[in-house]
Tab-separated table of N, CA and C in Angstrom:
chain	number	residue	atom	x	y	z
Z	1	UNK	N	83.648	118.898	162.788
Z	1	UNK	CA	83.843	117.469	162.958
Z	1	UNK	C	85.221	117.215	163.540
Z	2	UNK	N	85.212	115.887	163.908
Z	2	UNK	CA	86.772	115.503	164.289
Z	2	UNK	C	88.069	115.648	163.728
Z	3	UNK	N	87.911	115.743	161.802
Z	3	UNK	CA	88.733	115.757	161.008
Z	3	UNK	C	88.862	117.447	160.304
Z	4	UNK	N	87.910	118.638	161.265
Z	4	UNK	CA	87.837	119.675	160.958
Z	4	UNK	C	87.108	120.110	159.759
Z	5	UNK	N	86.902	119.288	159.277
Z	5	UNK	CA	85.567	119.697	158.084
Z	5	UNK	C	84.582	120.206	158.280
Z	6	UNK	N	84.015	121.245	157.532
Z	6	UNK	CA	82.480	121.411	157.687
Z	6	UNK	C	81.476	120.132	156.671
Z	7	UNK	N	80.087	120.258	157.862
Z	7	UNK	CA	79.520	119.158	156.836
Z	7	UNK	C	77.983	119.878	157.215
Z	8	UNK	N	77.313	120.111	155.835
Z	8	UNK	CA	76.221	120.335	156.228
Z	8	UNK	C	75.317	118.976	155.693
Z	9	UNK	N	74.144	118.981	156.429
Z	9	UNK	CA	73.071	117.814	156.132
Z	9	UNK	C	71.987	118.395	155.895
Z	10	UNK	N	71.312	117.970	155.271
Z	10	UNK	CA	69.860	118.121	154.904
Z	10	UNK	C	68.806	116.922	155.151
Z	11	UNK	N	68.243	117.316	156.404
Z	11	UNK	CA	67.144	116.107	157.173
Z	11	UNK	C	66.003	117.316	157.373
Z	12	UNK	N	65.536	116.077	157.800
Z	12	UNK	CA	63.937	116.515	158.609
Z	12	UNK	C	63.489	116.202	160.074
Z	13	UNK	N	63.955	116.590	160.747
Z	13	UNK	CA	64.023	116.090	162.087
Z	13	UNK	C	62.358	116.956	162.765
Z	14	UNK	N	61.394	116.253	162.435
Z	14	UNK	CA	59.872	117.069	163.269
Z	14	UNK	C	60.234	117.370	164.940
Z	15	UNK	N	60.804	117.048	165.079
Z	15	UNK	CA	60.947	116.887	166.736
Z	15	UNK	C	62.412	117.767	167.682
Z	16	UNK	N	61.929	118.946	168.744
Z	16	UNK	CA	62.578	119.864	168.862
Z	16	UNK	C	63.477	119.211	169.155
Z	17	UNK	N	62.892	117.881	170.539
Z	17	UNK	CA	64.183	116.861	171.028
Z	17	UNK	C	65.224	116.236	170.479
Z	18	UNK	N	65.309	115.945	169.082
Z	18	UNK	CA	65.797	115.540	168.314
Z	18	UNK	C	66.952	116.534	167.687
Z	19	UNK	N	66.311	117.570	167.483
Z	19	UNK	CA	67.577	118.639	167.231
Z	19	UNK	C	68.095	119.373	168.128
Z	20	UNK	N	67.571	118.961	169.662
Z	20	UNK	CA	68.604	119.345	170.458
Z	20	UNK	C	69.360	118.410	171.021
Z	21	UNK	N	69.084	117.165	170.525
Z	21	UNK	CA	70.248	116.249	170.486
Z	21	UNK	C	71.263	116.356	169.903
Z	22	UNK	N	71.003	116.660	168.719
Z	22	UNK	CA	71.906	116.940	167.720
Z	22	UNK	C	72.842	118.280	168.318
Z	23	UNK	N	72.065	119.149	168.499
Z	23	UNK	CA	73.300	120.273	168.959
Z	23	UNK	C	74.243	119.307	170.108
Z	24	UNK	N	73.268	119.231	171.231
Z	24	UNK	CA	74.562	118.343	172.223
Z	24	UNK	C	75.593	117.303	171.228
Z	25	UNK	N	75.504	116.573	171.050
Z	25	UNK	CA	76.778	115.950	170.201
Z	25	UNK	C	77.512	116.131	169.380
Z	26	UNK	N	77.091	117.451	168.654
Z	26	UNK	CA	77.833	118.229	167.866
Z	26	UNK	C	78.634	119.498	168.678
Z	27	UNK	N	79.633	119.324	168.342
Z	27	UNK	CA	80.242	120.605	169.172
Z	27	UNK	C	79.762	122.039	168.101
Z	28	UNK	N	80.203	121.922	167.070
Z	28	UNK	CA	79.438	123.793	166.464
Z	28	UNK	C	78.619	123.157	165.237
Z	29	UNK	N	77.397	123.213	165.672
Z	29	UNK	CA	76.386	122.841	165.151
Z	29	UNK	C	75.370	124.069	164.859
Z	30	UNK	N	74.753	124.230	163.824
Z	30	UNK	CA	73.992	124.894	163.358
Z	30	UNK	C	72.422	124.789	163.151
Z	31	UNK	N	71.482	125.227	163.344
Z	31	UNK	CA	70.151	124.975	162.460
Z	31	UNK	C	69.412	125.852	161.933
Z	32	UNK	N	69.352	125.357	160.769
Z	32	UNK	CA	68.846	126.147	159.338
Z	32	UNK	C	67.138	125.833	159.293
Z	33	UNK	N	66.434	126.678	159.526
Z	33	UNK	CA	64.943	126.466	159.572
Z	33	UNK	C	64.412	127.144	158.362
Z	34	UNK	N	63.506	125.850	157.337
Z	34	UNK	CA	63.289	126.664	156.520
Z	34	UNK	C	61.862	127.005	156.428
Z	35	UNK	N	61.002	128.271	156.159
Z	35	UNK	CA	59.903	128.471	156.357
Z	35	UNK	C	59.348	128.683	154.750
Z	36	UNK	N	57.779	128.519	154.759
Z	36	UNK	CA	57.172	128.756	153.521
Z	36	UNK	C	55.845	128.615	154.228
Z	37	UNK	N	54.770	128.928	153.390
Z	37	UNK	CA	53.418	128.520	153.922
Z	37	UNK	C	52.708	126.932	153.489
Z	38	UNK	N	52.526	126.792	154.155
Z	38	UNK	CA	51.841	125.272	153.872
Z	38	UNK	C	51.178	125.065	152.948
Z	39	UNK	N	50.276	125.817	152.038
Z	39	UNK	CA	50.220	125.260	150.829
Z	39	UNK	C	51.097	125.381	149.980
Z	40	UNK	N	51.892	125.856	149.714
Z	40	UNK	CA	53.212	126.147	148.574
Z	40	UNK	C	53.989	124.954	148.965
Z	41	UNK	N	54.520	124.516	150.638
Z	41	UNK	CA	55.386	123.312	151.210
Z	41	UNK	C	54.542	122.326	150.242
Z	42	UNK	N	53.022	121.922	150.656
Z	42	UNK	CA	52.195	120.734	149.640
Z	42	UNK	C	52.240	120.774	147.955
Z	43	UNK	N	52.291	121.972	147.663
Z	43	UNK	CA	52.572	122.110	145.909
Z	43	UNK	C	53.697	121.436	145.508
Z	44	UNK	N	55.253	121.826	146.078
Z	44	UNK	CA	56.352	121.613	146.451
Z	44	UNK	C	56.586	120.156	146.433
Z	45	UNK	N	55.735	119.288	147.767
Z	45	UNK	CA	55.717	117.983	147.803
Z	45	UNK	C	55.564	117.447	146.879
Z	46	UNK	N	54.111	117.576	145.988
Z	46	UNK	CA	53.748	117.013	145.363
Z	46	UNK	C	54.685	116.982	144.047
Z	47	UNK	N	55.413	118.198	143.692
Z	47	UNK	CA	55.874	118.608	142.284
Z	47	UNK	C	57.216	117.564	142.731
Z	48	UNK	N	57.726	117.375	143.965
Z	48	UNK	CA	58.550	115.901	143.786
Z	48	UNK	C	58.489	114.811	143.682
Z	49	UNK	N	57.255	114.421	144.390
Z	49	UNK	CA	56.741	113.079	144.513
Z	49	UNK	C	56.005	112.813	142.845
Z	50	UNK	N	55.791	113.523	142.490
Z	50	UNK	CA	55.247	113.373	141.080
Z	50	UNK	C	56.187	113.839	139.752
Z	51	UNK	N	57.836	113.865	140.042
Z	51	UNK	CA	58.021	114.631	139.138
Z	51	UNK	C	57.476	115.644	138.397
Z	52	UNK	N	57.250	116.505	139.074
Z	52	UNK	CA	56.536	117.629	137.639
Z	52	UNK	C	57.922	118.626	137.722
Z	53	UNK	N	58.037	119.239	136.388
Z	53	UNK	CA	58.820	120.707	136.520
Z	53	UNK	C	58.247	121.496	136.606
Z	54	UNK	N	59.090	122.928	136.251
Z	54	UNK	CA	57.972	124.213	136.811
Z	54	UNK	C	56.431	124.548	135.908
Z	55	UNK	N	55.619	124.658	136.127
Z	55	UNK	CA	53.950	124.599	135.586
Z	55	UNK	C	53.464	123.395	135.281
Z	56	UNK	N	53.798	122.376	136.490
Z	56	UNK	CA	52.851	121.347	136.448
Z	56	UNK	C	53.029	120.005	135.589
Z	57	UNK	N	54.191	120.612	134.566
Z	57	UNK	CA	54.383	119.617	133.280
Z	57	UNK	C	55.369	118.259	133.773
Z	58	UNK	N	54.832	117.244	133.571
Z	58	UNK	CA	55.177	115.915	134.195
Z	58	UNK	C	56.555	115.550	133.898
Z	59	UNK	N	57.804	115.582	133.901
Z	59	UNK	CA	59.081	114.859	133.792
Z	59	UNK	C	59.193	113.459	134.453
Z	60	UNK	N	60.333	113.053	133.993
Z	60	UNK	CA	60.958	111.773	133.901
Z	60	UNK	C	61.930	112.422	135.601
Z	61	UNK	N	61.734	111.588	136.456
Z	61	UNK	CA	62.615	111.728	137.460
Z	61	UNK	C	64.323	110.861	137.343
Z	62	UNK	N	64.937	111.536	138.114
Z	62	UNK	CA	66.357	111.343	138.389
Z	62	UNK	C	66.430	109.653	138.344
Z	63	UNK	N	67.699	108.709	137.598
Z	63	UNK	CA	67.460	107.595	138.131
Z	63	UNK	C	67.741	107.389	139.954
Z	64	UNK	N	66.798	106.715	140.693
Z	64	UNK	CA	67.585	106.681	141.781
Z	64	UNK	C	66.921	107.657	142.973
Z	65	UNK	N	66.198	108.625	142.194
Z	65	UNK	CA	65.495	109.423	142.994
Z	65	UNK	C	64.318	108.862	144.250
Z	66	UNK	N	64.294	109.478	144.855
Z	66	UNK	CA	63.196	108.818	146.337
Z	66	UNK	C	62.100	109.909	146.092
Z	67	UNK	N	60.972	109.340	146.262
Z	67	UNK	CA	60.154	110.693	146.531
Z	67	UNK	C	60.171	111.194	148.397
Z	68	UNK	N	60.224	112.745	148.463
Z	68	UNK	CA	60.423	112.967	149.677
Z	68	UNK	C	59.522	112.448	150.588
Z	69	UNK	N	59.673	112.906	151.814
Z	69	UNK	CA	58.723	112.349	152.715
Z	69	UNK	C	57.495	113.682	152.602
Z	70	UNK	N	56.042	113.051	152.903
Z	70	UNK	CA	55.432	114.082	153.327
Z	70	UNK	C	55.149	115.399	154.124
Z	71	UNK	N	54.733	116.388	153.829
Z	71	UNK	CA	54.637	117.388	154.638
Z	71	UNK	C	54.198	116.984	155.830
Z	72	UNK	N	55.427	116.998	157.266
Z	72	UNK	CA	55.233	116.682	158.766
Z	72	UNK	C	53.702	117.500	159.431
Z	73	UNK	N	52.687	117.128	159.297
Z	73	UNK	CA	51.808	117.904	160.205
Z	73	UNK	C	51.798	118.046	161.556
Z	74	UNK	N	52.737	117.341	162.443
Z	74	UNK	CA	53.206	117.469	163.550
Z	74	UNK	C	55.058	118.108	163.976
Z	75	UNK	N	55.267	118.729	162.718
Z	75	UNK	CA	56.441	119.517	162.929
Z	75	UNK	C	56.846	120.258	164.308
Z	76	UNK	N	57.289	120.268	164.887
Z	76	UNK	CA	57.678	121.401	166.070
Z	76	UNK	C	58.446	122.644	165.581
Z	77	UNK	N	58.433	123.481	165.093
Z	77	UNK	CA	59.223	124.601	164.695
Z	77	UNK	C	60.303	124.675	165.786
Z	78	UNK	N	61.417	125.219	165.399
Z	78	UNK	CA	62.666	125.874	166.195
Z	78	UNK	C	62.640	126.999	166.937
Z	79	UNK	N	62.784	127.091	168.188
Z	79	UNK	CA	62.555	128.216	168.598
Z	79	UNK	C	63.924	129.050	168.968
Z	80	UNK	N	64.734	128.676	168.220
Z	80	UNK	CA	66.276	129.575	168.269
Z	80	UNK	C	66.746	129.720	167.190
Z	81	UNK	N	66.473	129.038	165.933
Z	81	UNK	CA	67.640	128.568	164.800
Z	81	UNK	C	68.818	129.592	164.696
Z	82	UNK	N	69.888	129.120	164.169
Z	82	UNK	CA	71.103	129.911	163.930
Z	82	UNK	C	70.620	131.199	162.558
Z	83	UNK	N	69.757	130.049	161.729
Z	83	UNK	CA	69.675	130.766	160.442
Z	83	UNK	C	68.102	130.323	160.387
Z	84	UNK	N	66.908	131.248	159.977
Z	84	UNK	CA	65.612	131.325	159.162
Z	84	UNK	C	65.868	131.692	157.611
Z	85	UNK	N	65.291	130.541	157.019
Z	85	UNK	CA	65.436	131.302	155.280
Z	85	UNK	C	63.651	130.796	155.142
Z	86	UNK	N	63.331	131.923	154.763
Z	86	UNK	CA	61.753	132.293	153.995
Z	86	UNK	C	61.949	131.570	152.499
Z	87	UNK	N	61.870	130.888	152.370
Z	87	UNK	CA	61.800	130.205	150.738
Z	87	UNK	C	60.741	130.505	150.101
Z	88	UNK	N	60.249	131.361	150.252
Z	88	UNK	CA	58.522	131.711	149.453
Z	88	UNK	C	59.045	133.394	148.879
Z	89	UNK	N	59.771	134.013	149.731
Z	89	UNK	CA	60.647	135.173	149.350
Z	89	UNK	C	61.548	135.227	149.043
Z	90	UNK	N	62.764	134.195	149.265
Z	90	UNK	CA	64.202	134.600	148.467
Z	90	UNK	C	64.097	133.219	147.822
Z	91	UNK	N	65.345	133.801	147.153
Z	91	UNK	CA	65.550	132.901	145.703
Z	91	UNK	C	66.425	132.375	146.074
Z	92	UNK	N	66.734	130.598	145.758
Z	92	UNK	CA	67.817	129.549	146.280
Z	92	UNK	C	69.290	130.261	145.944
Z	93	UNK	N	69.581	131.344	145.188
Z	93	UNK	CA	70.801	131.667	145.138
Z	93	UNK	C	70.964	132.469	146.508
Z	94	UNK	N	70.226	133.372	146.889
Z	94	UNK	CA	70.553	133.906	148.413
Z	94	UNK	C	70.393	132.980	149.762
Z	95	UNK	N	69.725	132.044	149.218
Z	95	UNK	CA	69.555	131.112	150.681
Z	95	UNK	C	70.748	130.720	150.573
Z	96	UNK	N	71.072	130.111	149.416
Z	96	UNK	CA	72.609	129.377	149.741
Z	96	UNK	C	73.672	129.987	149.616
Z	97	UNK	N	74.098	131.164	149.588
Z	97	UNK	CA	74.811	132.033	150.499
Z	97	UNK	C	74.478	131.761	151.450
Z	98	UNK	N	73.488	132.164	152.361
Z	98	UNK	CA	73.608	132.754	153.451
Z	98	UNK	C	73.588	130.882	154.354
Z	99	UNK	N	73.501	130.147	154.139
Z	99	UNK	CA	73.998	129.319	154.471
Z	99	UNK	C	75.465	129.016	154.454
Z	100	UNK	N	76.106	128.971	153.384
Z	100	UNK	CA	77.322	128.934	152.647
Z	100	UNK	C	78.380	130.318	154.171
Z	101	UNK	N	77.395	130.971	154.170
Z	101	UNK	CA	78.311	131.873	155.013
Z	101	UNK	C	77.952	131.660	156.581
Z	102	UNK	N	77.127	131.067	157.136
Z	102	UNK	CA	76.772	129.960	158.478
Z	102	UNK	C	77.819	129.074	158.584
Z	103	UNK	N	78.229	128.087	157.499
Z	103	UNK	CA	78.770	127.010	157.297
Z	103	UNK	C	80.649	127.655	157.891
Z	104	UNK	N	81.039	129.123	157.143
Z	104	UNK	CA	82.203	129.524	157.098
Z	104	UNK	C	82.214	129.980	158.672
Z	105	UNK	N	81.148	130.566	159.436
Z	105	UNK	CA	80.973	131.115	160.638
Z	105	UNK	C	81.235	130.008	161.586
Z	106	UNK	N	80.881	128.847	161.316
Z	106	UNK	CA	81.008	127.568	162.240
Z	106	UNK	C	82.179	127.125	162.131
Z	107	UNK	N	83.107	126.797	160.820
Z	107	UNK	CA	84.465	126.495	160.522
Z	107	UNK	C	85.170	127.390	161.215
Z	108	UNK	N	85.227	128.964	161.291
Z	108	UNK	CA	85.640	129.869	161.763
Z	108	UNK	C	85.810	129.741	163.304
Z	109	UNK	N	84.601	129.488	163.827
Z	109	UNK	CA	84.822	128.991	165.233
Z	109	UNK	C	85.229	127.744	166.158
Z	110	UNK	N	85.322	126.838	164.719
Z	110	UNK	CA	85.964	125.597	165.717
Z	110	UNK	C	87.463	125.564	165.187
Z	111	UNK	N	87.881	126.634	164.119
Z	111	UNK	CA	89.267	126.354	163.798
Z	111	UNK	C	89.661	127.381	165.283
Z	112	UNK	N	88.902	128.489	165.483
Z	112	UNK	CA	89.678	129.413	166.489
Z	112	UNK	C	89.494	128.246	168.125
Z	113	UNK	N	88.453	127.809	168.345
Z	113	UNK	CA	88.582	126.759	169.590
Z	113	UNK	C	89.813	125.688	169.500
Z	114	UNK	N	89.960	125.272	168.267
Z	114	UNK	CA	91.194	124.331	168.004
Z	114	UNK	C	92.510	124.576	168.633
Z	115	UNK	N	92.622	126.149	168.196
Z	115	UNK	CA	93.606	126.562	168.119
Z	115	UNK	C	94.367	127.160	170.054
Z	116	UNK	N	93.404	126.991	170.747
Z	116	UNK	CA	93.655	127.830	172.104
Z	116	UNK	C	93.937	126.960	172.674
């Protein structure tokens, strides 16, 4: 960013055009594509939109909480991303590393562009 921060976001952008907008206006911009199979993504949905915790059992949601948006059936997948994380195989502690270390790779390169 302008003020040298890293900032990561978490959207849903279905549309390739859209995130290659985003790269153009971003000078070190990243994209994190996350994959799973489509029925686990719909289990997933639902276990937010319905509050459930893990096995189905119904909770009280966050105050304030949104239910997400639906599974995009017109998604465009990425055909470059910086980073693929399989969420059906690793466990949110290695995804977020390996994000966490994307995030340091991008800081890394706009502090060294800063600097020349």
């Amino acid at each position: 960013t302008e003020a040298g921060v890293p900032v990561i976001v978490d959207a849903t952008a279905s549309r390739r055009a859209w995130r290659e907008m985003a790269r153009q206006l971003i000078a070190h911009f990243a994209e994190v594509q996350l994959v799973c199979p489509r029925e686990l993504c719909v289990d997933r949905e639902r276990a937010v939109r319905w509050c459930l915790a893990a096995g189905g059992v119904a909770r009280r949601g966050a105050p304030g909480t949104v239910a997400a948006p639906d599974v995009a059936p017109d998604y465009e997948h990425a055909l470059a991303p910086e980073l693929t994380l399989r969420t059906d195989r690793q466990d949110a502690w290695s995804a977020i590393e390996a994000v966490l270390r994307l995030a340091h790779q991008l800081h890394r390169s706009a502090s060294g562009a800063s600097h020349r």
